[in-house]
Short mmCIF file of C-alpha atoms in Angstrom, two decimals:
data_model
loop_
_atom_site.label_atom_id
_atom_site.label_comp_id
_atom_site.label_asym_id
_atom_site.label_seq_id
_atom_site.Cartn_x
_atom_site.Cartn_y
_atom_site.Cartn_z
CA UNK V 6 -55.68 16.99 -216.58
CA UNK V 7 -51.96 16.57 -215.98
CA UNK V 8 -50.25 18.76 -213.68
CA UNK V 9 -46.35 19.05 -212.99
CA UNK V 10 -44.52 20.55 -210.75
CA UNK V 11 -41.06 21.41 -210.70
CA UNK V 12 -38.18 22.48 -208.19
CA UNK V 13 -35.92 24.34 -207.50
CA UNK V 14 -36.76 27.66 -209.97
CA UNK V 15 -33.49 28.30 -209.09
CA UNK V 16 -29.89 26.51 -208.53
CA UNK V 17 -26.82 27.78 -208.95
CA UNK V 18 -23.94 25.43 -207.85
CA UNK V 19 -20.31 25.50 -208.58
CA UNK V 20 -18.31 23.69 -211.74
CA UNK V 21 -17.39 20.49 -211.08
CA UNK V 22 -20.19 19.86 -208.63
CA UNK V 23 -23.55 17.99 -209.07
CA UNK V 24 -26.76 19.20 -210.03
CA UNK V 25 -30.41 18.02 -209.45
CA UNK V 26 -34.09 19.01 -210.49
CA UNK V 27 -37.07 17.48 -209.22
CA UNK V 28 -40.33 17.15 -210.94
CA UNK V 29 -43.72 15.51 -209.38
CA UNK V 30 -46.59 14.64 -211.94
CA UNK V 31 -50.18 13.95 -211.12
CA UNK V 32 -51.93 11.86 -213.56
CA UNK V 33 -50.83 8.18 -213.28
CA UNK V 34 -51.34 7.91 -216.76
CA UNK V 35 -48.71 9.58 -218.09
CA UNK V 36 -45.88 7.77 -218.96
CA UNK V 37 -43.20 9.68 -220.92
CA UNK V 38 -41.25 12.00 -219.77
CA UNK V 39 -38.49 14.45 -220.94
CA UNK V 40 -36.37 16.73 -220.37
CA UNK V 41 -36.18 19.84 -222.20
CA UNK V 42 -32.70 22.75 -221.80
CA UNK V 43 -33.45 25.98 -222.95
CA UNK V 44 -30.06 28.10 -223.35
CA UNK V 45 -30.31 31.89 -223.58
CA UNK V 46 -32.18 33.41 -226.70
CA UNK V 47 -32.39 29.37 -227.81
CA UNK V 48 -35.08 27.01 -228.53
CA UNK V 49 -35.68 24.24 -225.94
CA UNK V 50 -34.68 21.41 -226.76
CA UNK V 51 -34.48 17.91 -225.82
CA UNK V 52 -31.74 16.54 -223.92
CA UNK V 53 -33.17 13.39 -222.35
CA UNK V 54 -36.37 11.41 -221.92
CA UNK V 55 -37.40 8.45 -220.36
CA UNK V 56 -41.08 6.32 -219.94
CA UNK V 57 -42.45 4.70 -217.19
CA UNK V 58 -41.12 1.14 -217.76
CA UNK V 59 -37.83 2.16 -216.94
CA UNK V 60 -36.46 3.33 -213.51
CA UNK V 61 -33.46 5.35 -214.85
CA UNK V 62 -31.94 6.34 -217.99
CA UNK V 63 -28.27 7.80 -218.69
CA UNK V 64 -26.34 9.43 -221.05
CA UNK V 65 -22.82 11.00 -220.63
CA UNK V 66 -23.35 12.92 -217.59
CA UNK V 67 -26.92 13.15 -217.46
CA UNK V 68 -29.42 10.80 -216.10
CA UNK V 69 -33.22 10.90 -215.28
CA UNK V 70 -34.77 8.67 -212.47
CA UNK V 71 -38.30 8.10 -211.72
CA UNK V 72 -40.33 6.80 -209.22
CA UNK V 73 -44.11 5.89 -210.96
CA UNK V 74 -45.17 4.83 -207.28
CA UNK V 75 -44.50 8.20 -205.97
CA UNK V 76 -45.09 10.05 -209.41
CA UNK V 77 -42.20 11.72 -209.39
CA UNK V 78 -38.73 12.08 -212.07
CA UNK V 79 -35.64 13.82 -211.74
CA UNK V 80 -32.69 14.69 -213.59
CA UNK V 81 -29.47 14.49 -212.09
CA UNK V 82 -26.57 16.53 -213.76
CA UNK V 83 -22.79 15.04 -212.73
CA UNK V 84 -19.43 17.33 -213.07
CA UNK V 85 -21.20 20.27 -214.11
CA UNK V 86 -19.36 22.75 -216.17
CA UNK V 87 -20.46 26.39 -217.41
CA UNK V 88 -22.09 25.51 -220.69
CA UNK V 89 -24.54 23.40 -218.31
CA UNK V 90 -25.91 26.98 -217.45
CA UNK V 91 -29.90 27.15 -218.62
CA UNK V 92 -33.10 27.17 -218.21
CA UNK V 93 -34.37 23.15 -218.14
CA UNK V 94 -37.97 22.06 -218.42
CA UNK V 95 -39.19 18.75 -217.53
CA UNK V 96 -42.61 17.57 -218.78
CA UNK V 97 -44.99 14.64 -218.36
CA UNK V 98 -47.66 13.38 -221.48
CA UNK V 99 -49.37 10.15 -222.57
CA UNK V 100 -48.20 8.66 -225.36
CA UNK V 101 -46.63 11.81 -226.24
CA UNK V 102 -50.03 13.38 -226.17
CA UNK V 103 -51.32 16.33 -224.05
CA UNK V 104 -47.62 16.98 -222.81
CA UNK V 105 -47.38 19.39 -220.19
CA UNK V 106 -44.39 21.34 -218.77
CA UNK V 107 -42.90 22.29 -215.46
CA UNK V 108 -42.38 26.05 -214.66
CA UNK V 109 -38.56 25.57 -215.43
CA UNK V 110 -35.46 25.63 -213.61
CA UNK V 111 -32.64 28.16 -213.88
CA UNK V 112 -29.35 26.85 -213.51
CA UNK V 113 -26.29 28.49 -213.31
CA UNK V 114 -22.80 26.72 -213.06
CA UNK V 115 -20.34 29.35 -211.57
CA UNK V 116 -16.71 28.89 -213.01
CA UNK X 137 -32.87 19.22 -243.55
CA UNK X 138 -35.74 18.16 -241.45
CA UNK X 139 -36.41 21.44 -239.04
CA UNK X 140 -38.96 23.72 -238.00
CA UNK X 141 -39.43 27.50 -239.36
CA UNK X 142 -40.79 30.26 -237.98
CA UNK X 143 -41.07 33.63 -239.62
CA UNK X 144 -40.52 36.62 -238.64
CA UNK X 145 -37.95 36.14 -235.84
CA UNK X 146 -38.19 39.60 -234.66
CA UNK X 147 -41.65 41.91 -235.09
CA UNK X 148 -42.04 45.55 -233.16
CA UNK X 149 -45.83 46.53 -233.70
CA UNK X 150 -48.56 49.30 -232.93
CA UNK X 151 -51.52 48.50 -230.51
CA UNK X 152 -54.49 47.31 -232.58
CA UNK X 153 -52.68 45.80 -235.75
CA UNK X 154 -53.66 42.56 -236.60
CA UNK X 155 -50.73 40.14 -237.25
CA UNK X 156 -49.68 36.34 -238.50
CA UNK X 157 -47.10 34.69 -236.91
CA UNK X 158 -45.70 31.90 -239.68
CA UNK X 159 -44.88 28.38 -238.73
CA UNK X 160 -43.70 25.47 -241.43
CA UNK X 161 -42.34 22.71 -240.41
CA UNK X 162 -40.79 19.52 -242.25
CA UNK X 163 -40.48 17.48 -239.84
CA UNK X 164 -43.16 14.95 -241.65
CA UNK X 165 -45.22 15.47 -238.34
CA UNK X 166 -48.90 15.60 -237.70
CA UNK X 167 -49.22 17.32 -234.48
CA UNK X 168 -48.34 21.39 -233.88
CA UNK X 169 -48.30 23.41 -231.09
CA UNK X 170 -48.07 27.25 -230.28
CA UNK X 171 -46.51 28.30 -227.09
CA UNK X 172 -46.54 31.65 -225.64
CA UNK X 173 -43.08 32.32 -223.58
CA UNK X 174 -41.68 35.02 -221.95
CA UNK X 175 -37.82 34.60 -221.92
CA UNK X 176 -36.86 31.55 -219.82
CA UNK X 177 -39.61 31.60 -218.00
CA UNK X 178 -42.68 28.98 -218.16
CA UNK X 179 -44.06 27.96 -221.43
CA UNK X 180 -47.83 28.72 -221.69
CA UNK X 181 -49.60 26.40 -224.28
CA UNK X 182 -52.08 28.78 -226.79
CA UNK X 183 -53.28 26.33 -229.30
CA UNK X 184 -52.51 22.61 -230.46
CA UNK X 185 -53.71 20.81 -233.66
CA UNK X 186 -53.42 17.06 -234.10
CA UNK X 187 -53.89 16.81 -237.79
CA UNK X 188 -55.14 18.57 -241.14
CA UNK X 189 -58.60 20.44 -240.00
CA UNK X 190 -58.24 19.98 -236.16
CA UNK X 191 -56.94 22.89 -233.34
CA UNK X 192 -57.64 23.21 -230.33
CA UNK X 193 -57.47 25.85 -227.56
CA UNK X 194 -54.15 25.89 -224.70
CA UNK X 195 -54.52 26.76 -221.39
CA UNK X 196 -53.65 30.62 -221.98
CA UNK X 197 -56.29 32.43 -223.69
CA UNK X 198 -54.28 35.16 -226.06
CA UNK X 199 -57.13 36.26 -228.19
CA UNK X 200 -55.53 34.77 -231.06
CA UNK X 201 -56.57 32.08 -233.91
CA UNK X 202 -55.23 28.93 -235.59
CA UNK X 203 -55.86 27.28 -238.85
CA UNK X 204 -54.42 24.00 -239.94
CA UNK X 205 -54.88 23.81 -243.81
CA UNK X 206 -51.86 21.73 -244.43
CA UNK X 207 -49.66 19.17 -242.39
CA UNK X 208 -46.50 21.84 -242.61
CA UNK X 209 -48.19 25.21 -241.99
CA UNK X 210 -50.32 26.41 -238.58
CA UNK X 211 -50.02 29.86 -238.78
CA UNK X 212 -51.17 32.12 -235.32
CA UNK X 213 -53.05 35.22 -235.63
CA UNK X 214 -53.52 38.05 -233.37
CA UNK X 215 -56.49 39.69 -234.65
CA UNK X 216 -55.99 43.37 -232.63
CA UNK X 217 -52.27 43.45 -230.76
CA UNK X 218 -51.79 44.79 -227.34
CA UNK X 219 -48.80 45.43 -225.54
CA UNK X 220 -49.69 42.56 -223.15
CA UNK X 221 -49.17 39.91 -226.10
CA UNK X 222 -45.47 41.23 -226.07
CA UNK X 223 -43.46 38.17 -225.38
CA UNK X 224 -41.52 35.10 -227.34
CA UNK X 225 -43.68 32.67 -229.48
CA UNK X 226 -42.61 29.07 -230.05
CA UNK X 227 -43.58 26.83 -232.42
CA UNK X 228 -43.34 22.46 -231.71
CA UNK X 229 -44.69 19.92 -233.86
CA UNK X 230 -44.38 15.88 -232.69
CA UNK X 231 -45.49 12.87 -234.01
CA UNK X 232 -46.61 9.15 -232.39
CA UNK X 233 -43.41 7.71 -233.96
CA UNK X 234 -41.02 9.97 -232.56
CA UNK X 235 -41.62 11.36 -228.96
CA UNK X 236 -40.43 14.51 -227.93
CA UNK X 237 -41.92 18.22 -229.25
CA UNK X 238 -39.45 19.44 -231.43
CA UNK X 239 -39.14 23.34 -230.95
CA UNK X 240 -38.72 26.09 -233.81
CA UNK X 241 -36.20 29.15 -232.99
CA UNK X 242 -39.29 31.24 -231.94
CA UNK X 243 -40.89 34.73 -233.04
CA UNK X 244 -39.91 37.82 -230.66
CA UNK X 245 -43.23 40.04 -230.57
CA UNK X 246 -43.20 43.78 -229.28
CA UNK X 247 -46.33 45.22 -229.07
CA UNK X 248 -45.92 49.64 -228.63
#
C-alpha cells in the first residue's frame, strides 16, 4: 500500500519569510494529492490539492509542486504571517481512494 | 448547509463503558471514514466504508466497530473503554465527484 512521508515535523520561521514542507509518496499510482491545515482545536481541512498531470498549482500565496518522476510534492508557503501557524498534512490516494496521510508538520510563524 | 456532524463533541468516561460515537453527514457522499487523532499529531485511520453495507478495517486496531446502515450515518463503537482510547476522533466522508475528505469538528474522548 501507499506510504508517505513527510518533513520537517517541525518549522518555525519568521513572518514575512517563506515556508516549505516536503512530502515523498511510494506508490506510483497515486495521483492526487492534497494538502490538509489543521489549526488548533480545528478540523483539518483542505487548503490545496493538486494531481499528477500537473507540475504545480497556486493559489494566493500557496502553491504545491510535484515531481511524479521522483514521487515527491511540496507545498511552498510565500510571506508567511501568524495565522499561517498549524499543523499541515499532506496526503497521497488514487482516485481519491485509499488516501493516506503524512505524520504532519507543525508550523509556527513568529511575529 | 452541506457539513458534517459529529456528536458528542466532548465525552469524559469510566474504564469498561461501552460507548457510540455519532457521525451524520450531508454532504450527499458515499464514502466515510473514522480517524483516531491525538491533538495535532498524525491521523491514524480506524475504519472506512465505501457505501451502504460496506466497512472496512484502518490501519490502527482500536477495538471498536462500524455499521453503515444509511449513506449519512456511520456511527463508531467502543464496546469496553480504556484509558488508552483517550484521544480526538474525526469523522471524513468524500465522494468520486469531489476529491478531498471533508473533515467533521471531531469528538474529544477521556477515558478515567
Amino acid at each position: 500500500g501507499e506510504n508517505v512521508e513527510q518533513h520537517p515535523s517541525t518549522l518555525s520561521v519568521q513572518e514575512g519569510d517563506s515556508a516549505v514542507i516536503k512530502c515523498t509518496y511510494s506508490d506510483s499510482a497515486s495521483n492526487y494529492f492534497p494538502w490538509y491545515k489543521q489549526e488548533l482545536g480545528k478540523r483539518p481541512q483542505l487548503i490545496i490539492d493538486i494531481r499528477s498531470n500537473v507540475g504545480e498549482k497556486k493559489d494566493q500565496r500557496i502553491a504545491v509542486t510535484l515531481n511524479k518522476t521522483a514521487k515527491h510534492f511540496s507545498l511552498h508557503i510565500t510571506e508567511t504571517q501568524p495565522e499561517d501557524s498549524a499543523v499541515y498534512f499532506c496526503a497521497a490516494s488514487i482516485w481519491n481512494n485509499d488516501m493516506r496521510f503524512g505524520a504532519g508538520t507543525r508550523l509556527t510563524v513568529k511575529p | 448547509e452541506a457539513d458534517i456532524y459529529q456528536t458528542p463533541r466532548y465525552l469524559v468516561i469510566g474504564t469498561g463503558k461501552k460507548i457510540t460515537l455519532e457521525c451524520s453527514q450531508t454532504m450527499g457522499h458515499d464514502k466515510m471514514y473514522w480517524y483516531q487523532q491525538d491533538p495535532g499529531m498524525e491521523l491514524h485511520l480506524i475504519h472506512y466504508s465505501y457505501g451502504v453495507n460496506s466497512t472496512e478495517k484502518g490501519d490502527l486496531s482500536s477495538e471498536s466497530t462500524v455499521s453503515r446502515i444509511r449513506t449519512e450515518h456511520f456511527p463508531l463503537t467502543l464496546e469496553s473503554a480504556r484509558p488508552s482510547h483517550t484521544s480526538q476522533y474525526l469523522c471524513a466522508s468524500s465522494d468520486q465527484q469531489r476529491e478531498g475528505q471533508f473533515f467533521g469538528p471531531g469528538t474529544r474522548l477521556t477515558v478515567l
